[in-house]
PDB file of C-alpha atoms in Angstrom:
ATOM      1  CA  UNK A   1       2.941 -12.791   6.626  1.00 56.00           C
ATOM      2  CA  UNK A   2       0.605 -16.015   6.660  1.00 67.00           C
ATOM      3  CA  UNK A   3      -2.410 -13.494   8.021  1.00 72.00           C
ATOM      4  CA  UNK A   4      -1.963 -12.109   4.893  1.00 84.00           C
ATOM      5  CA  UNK A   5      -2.009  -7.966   6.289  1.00 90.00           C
ATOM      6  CA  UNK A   6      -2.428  -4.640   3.691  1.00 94.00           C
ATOM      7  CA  UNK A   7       0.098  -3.594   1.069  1.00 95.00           C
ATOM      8  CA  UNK A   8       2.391  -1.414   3.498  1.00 96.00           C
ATOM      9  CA  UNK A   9       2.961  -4.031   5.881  1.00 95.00           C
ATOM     10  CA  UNK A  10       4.559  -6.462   2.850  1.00 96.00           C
ATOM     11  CA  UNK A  11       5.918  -3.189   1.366  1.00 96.00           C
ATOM     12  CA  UNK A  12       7.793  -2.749   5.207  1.00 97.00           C
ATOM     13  CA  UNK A  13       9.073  -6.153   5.584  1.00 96.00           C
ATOM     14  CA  UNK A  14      10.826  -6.563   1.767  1.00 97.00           C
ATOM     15  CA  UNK A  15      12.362  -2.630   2.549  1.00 97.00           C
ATOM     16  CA  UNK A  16      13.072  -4.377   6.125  1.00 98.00           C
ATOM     17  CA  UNK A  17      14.946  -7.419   4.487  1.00 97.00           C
ATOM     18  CA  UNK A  18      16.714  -4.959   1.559  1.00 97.00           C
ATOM     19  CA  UNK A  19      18.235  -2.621   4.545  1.00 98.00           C
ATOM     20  CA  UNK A  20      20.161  -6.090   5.536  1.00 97.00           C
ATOM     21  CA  UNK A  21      20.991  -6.668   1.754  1.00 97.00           C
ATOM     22  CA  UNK A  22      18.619  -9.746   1.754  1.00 98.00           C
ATOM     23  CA  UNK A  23      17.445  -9.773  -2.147  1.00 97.00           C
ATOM     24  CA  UNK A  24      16.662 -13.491  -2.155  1.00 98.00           C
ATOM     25  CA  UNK A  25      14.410 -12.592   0.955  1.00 98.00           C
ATOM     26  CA  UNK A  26      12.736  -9.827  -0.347  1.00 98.00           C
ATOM     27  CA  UNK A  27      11.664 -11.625  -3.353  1.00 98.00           C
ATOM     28  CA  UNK A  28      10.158 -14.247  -2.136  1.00 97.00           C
ATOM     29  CA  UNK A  29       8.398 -11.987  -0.127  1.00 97.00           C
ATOM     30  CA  UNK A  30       7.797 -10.071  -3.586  1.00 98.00           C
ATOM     31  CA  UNK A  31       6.396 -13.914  -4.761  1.00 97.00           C
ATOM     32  CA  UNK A  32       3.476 -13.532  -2.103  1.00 96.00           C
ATOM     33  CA  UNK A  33       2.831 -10.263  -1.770  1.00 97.00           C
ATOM     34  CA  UNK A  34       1.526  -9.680  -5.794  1.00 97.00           C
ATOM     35  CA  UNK A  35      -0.723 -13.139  -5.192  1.00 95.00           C
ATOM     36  CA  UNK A  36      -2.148 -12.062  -1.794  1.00 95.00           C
ATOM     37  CA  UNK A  37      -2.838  -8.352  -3.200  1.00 95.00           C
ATOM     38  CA  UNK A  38      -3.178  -9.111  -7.398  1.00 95.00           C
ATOM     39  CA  UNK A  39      -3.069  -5.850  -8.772  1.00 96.00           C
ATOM     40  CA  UNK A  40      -1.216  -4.594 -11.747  1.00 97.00           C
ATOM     41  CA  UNK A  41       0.353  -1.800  -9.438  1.00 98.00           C
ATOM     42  CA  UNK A  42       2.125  -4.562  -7.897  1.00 98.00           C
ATOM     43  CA  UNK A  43       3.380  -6.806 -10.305  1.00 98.00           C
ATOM     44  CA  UNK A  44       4.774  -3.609 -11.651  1.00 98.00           C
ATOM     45  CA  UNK A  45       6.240  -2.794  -8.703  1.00 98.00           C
ATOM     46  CA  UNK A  46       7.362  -6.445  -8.484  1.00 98.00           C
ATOM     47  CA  UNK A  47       9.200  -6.115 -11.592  1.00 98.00           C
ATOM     48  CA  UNK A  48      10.786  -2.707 -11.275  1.00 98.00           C
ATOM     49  CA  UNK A  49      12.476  -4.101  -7.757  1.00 98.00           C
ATOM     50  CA  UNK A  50      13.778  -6.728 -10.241  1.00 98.00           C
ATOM     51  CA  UNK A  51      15.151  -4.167 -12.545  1.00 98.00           C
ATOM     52  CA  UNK A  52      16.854  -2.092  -9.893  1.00 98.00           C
ATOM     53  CA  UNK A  53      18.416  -4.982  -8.156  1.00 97.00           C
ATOM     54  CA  UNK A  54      19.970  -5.452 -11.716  1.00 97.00           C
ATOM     55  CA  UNK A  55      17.877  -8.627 -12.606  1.00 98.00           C
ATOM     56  CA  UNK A  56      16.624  -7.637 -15.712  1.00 98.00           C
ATOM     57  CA  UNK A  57      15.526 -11.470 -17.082  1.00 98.00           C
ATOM     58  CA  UNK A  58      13.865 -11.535 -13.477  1.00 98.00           C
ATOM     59  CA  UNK A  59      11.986  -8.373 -14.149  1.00 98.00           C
ATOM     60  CA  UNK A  60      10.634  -9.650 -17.627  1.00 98.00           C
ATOM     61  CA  UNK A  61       9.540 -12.878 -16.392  1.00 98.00           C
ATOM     62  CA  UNK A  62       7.516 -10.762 -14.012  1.00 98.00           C
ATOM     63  CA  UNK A  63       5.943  -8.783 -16.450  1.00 98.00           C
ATOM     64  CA  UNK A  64       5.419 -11.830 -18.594  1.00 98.00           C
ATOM     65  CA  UNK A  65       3.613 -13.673 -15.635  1.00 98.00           C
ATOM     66  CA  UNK A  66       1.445 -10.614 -15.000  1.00 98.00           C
ATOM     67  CA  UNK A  67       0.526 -10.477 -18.227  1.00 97.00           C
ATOM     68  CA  UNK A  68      -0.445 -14.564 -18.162  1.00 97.00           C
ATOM     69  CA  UNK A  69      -2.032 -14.184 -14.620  1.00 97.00           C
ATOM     70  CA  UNK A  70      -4.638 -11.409 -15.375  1.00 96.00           C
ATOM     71  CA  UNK A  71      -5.116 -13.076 -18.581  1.00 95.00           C
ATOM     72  CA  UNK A  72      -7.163 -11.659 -21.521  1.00 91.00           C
ATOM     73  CA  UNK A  73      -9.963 -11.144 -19.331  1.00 88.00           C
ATOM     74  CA  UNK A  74      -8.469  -8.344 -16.943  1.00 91.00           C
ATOM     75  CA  UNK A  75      -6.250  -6.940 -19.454  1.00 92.00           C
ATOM     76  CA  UNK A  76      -5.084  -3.582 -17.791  1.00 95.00           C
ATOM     77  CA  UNK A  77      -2.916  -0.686 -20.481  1.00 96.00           C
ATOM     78  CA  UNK A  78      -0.818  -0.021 -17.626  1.00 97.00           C
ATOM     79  CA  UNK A  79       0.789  -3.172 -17.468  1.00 98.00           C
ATOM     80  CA  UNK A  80       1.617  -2.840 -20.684  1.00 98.00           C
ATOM     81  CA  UNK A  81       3.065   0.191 -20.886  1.00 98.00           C
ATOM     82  CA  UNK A  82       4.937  -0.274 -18.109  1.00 98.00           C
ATOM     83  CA  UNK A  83       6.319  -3.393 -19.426  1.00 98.00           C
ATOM     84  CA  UNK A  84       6.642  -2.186 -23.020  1.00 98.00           C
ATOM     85  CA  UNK A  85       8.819   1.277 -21.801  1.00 98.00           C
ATOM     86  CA  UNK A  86      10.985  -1.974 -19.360  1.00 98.00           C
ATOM     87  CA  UNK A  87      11.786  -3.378 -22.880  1.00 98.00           C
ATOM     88  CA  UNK A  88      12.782  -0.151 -24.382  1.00 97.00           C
ATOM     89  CA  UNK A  89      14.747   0.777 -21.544  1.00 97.00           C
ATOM     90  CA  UNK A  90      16.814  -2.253 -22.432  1.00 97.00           C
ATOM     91  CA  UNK A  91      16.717  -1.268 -26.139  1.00 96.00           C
ATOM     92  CA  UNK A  92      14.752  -4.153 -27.209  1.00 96.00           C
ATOM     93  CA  UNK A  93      12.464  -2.393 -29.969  1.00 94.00           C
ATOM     94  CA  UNK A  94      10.658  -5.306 -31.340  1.00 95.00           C
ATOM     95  CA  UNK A  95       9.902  -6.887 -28.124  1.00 97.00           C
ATOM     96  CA  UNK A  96       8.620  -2.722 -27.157  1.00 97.00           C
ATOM     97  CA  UNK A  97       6.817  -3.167 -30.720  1.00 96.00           C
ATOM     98  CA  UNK A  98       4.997  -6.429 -29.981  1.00 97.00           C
ATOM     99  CA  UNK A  99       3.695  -5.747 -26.446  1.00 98.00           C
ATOM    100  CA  UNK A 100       2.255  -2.710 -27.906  1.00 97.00           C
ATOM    101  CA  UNK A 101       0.421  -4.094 -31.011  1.00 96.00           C
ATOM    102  CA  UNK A 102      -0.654  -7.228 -28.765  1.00 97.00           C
ATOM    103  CA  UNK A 103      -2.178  -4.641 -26.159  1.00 97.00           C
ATOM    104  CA  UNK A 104      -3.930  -2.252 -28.813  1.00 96.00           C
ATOM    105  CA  UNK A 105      -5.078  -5.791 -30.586  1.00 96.00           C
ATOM    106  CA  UNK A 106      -6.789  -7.377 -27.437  1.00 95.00           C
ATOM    107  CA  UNK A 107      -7.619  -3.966 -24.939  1.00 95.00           C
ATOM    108  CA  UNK A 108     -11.127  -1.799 -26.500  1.00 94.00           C
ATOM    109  CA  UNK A 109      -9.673   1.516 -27.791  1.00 92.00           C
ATOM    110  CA  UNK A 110     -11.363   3.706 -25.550  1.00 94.00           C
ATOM    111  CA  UNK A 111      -9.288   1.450 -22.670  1.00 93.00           C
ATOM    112  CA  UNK A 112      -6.800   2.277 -24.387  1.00 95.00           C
ATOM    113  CA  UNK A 113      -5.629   5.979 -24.822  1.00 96.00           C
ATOM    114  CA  UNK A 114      -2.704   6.136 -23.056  1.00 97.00           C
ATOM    115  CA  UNK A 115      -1.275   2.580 -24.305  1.00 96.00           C
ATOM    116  CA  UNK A 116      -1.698   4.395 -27.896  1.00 96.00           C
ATOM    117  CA  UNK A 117       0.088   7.378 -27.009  1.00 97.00           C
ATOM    118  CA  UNK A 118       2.728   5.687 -26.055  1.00 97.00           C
ATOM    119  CA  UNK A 119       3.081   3.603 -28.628  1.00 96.00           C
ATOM    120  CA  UNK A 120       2.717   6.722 -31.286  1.00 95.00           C
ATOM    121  CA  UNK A 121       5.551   8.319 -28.923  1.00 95.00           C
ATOM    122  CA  UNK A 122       8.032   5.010 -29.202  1.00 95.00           C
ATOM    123  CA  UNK A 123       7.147   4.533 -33.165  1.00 92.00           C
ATOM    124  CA  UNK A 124       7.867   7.935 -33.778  1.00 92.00           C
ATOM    125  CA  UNK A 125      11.559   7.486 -32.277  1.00 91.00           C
ATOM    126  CA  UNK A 126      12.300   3.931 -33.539  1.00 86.00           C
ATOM    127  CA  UNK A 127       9.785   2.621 -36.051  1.00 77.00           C
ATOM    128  CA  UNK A 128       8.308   3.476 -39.793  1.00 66.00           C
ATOM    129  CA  UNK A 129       5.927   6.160 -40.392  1.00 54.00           C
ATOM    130  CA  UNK A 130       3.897   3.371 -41.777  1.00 55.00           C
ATOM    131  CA  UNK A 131       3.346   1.584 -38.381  1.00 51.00           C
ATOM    132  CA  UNK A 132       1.324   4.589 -36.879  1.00 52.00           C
ATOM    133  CA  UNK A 133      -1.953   3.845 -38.992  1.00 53.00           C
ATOM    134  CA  UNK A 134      -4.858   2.199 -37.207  1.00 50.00           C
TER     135      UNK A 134
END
């Protein structure tokens, strides 16, 4: 993969390397692939192949790395959802609660919409009433 080809070819060789069971493979393949093509789509996609393979510190180091490589500068909402609704899947509520407030601090608010709704959708299952005001 040195010539460094477009996202199906990487997405073909890790599901070639998964079909002979080769995890370790696949995600150093993974380690590449989201440098070569840095978008947010693929560290998220990174990280959920993390989560299904049942490496769940794995997938929030990802997300934690995506969030350090793009940096305050390229600050996309649907990292963050995507990591915050990782974090809730594993019923970690304040970590779900501080992505979100960190996001809706640093991202403009009409970036933002959809990181808001979600975080008025988790709040109104877990949090206080109290959190919602902005």
């Amino acid at each position: 993969m040195e010539w460094q080809p477009d996202e199906q070819a990487w997405h073909s060789y890790i599901n070639f390397e998964l079909r002979y069971k080769e995890v370790e493979k696949a995600r150093n393949i993974y380690e590449k692939f989201v440098f070569v093509h840095p978008e947010v789509k693929n560290w998220i996609k990174y990280s959920r192949f993390e989560d299904k393979h049942g490496y769940i510190a794995h997938a929030r180091k990802v997300f934690e790395r995506a969030v350090e490589f793009f940096g305050e500068e390229y600050m996309d909402e649907q990292l963050f959802v995507a990591f915050a609704k990782f974090e809730e899947k594993q019923k970690e509520s304040e970590r779900v609660r501080v992505i979100y407030k960190y996001a809706l601090d640093k991202i403009p608010k009409q970036q933002a919409q959809e990181l808001f709704k979600n975080y008025t959708i988790f709040e109104k299952k877990f949090g206080d009433i109290g959190e919602l005001k902005m």
